[in-house]
Short mmCIF file of C-alpha atoms in Angstrom, two decimals:
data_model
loop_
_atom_site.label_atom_id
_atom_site.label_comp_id
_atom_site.label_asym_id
_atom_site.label_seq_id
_atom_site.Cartn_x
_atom_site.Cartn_y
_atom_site.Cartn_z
CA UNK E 257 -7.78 18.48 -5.56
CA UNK E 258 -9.98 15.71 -3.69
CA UNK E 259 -7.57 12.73 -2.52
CA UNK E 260 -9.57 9.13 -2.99
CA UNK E 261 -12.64 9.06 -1.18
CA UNK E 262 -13.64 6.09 0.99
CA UNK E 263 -17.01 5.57 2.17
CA UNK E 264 -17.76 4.52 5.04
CA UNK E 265 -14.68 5.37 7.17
CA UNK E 266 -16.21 2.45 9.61
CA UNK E 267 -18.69 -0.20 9.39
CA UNK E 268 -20.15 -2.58 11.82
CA UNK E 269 -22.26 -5.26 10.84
CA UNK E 270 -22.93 -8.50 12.01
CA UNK E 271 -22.11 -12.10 10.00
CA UNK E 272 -24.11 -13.03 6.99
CA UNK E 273 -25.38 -9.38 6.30
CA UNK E 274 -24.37 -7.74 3.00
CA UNK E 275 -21.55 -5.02 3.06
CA UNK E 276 -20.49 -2.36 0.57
CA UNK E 277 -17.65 -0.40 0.58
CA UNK E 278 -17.35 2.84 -1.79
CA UNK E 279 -14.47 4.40 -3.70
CA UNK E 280 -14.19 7.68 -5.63
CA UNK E 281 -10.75 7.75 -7.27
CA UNK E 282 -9.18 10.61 -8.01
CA UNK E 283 -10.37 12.26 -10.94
CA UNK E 284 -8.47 11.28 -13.82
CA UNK E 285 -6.83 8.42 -12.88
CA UNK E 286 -7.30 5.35 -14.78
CA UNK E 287 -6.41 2.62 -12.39
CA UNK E 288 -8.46 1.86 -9.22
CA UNK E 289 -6.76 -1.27 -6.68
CA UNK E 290 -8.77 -2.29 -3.58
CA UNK E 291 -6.70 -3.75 -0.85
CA UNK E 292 -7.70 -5.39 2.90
CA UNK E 293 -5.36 -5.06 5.57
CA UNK E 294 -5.46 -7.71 8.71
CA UNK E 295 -2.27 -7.96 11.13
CA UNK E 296 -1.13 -11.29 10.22
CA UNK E 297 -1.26 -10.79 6.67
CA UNK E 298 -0.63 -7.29 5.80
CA UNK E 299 -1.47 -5.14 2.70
CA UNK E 300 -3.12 -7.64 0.09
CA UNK E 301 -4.24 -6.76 -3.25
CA UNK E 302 -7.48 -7.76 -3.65
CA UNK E 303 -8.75 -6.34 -7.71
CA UNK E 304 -7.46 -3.84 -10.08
CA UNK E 305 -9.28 -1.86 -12.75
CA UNK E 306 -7.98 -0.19 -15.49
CA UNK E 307 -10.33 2.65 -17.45
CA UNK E 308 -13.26 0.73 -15.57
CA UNK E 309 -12.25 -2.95 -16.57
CA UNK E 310 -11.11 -5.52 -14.43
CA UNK E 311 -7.61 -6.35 -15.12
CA UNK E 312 -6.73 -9.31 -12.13
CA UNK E 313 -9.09 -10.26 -9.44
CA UNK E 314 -6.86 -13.69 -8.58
CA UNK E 315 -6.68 -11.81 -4.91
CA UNK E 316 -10.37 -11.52 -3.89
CA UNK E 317 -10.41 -14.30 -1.32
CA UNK E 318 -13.63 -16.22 -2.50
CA UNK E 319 -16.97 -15.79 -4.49
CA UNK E 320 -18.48 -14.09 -1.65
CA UNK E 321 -16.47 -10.87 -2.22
CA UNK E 322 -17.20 -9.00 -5.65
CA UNK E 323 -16.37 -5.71 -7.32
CA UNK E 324 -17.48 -3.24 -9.26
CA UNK E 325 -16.54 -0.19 -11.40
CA UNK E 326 -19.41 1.00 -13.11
CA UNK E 327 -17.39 3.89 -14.43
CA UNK E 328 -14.32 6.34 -13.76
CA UNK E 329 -15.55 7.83 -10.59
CA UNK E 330 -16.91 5.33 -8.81
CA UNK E 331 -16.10 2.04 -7.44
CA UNK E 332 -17.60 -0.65 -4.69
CA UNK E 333 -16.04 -3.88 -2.88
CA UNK E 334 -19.46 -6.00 -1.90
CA UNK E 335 -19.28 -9.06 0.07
CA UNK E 336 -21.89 -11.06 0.95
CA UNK E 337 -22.75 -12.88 3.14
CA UNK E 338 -20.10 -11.22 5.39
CA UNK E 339 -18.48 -13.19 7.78
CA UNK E 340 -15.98 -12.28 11.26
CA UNK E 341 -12.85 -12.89 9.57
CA UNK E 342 -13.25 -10.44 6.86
CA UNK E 343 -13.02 -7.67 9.68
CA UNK E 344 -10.04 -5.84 8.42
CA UNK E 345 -9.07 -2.34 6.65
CA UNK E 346 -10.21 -2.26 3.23
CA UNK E 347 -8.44 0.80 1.29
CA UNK E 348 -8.77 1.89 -2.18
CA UNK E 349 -6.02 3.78 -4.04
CA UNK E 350 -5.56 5.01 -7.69
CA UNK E 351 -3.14 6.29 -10.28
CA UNK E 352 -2.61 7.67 -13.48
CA UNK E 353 -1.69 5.70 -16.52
CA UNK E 354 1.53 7.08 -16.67
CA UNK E 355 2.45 7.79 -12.95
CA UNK E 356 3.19 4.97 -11.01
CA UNK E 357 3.11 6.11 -7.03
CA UNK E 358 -0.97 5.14 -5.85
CA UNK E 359 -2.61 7.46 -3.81
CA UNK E 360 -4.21 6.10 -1.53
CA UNK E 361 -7.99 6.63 0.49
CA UNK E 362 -8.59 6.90 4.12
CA UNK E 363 -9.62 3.56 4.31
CA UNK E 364 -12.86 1.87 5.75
CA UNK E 365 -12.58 0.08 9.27
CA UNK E 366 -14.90 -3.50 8.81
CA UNK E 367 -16.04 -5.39 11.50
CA UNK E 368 -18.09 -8.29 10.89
CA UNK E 369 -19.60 -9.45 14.72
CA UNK A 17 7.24 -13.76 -8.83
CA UNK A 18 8.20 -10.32 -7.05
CA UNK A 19 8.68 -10.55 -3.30
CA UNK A 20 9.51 -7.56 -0.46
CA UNK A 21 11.02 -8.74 2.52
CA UNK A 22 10.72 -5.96 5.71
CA UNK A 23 12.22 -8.06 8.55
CA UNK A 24 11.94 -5.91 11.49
CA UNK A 25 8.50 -6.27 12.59
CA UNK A 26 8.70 -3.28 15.53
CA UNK A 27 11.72 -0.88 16.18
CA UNK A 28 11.46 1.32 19.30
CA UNK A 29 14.21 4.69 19.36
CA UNK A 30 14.96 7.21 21.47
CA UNK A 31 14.03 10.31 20.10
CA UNK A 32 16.95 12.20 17.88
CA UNK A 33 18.25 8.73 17.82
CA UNK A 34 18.80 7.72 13.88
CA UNK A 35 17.12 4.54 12.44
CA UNK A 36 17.48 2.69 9.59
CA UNK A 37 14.45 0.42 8.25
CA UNK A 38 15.57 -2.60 6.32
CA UNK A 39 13.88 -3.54 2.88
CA UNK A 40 14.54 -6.92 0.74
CA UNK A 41 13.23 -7.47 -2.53
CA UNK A 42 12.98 -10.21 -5.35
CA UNK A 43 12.55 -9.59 -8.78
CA UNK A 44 13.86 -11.08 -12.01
CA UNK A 45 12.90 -8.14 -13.83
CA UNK A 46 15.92 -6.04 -14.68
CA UNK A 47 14.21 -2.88 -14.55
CA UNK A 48 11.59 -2.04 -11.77
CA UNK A 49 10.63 0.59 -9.74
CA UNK A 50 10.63 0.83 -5.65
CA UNK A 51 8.71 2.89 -2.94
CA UNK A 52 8.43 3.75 0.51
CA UNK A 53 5.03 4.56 2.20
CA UNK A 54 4.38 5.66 5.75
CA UNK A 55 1.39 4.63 7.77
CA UNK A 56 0.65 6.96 10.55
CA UNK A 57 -1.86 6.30 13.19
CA UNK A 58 -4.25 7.77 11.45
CA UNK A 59 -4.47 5.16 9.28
CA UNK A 60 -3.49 6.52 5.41
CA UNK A 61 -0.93 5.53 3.56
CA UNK A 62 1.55 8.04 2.36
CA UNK A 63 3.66 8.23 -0.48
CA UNK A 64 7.40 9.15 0.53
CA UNK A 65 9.66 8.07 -2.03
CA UNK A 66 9.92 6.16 -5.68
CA UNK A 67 13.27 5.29 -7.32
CA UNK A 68 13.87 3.50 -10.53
CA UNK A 69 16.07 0.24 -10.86
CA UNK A 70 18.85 2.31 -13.00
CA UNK A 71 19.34 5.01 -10.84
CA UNK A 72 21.23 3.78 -7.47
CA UNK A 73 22.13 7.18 -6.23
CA UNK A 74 20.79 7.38 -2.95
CA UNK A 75 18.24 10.32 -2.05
CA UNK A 76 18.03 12.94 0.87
CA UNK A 77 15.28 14.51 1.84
CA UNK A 78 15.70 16.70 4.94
CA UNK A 79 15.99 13.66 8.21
CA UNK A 80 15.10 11.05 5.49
CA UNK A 81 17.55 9.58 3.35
CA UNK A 82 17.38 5.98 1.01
CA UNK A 83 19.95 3.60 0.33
CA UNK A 84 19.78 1.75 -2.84
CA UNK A 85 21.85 -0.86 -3.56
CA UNK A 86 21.22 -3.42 -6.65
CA UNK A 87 23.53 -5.65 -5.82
CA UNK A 88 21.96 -7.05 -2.46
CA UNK A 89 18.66 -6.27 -3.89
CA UNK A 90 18.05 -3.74 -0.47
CA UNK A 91 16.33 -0.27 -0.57
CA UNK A 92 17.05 1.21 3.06
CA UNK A 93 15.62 3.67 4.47
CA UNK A 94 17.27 5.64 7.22
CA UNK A 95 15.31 8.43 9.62
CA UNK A 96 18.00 10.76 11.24
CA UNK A 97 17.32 12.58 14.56
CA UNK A 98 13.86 11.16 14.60
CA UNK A 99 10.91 12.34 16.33
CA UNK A 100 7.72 11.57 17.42
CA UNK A 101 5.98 11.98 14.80
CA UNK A 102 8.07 9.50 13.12
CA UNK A 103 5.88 6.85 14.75
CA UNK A 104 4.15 4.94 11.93
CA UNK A 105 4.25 1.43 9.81
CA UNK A 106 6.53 2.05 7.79
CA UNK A 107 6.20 -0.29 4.14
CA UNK A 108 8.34 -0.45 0.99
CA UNK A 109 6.98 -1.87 -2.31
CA UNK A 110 8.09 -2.68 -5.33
CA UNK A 111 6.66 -2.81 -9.16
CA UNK A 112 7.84 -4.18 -12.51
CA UNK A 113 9.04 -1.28 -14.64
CA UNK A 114 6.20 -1.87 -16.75
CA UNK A 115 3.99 0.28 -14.48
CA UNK A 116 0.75 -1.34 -15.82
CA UNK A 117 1.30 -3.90 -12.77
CA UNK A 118 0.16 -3.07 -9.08
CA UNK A 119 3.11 -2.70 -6.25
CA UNK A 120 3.82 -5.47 -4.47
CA UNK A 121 4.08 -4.51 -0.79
CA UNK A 122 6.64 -5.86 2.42
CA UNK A 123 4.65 -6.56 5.83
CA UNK A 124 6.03 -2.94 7.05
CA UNK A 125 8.24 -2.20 9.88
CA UNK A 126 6.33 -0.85 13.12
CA UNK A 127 8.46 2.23 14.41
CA UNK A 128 7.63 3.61 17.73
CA UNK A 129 9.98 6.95 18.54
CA UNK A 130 9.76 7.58 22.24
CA UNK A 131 9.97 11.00 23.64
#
């Protein structure tokens, strides 16, 4: 079976463009979690979904960071306008209803120049 | 609120030296669950180990081995003869027993094993 698929593994882009970041879960899981990871701050949950719906988004950092899960298999983190210090690892990781261990994706590399 | 406390930021070993990695954790739940994940330099994070609050019997798993003990609220993890490939950020986590809540992750441990 496919782990969680992240896509892009990197992405470079420069302030104030628009960035999207795309998660396949694994199939049949029915909770999705997006996290960033900087150095000073570590591994921080940004959103959850359960069976598509947004359960907490209390860690997305501002209004300029939104996402979506328009349905089992499919997820994305957008922020825009991007700015520098949202450079980071953004990872994506799933689970079953029952099981409580997330899997976790390869992560995307951002840097916002 | 649910905290995890890693305190050691970096460890550097000898190789086939043994190392413990310290974890810390706050809960008033009575029942929870805790993990370990390793972070290689590849970058993924990968699942090592899960116990439940009731079950305090610590767990071996060929060099790896996890210390759980409720009543200084620790979950230890200990690498023995450690290699190489040992090198990785090492994080613990912890979630309400519930399950239907996300894992509240430590700051991870940095372990470098030296050849």
């Amino acid at each position: 079976d496919a782990g969680v698929i992240q896509s892009p593994r990197h992405e470079v882009t420069e302030m104030g463009q628009e960035v999207t970041l795309r998660c396949k879960p694994i199939s049949g899981h029915d909770y999705l979690f997006w996290y960033r990871q900087t150095m000073m701050r570590g591994l921080e949950l940004l959103i959850y979904f359960n069976n598509n719906v947004p359960i907490d988004d209390s860690g997305m950092p501002e209004d300029r960071f939104s996402a979506k899960m328009p349905n089992a298999s499919f997820s994305t983190l957008k922020i825009q306008p991007s700015e520098p210090r949202d450079s980071a690892v953004y990872f994506c990781a799933s689970r079953t209803a029952r099981g409580l261990e997330q899997f976790f994706g390869p992560g995307t590399r951002l840097t916002v120049l | 609120a649910q905290k995890v406390t890693q305190a050691q930021t970096e460890i550097s070993v000898v190789e086939k030296e043994d190392v413990t990695l310290d974890c810390v954790y706050e809960t008033r739940d009575t029942t929870y669950y805790l993990f370990w994940y390793k972070q290689p330099p590849s970058g993924e994070l990968v699942f090592l180990i899960r116990r439940n609050s009731f079950d305090e019997q610590n767990e071996i798993s060929g060099r790896y081995s996890w210390n759980f003990q409720k009543s200084t609220s620790s979950f230890n993890f200990t690498i023995t003869a450690s290699q190489v490939v040992d090198s990785a950020v090492y994080f613990c986590a912890l979630s309400r027993y519930s399950g239907n809540t996300p894992l509240v992750f430590g700051k991870g441990t940095r372990l470098s094993v030296i050849a």
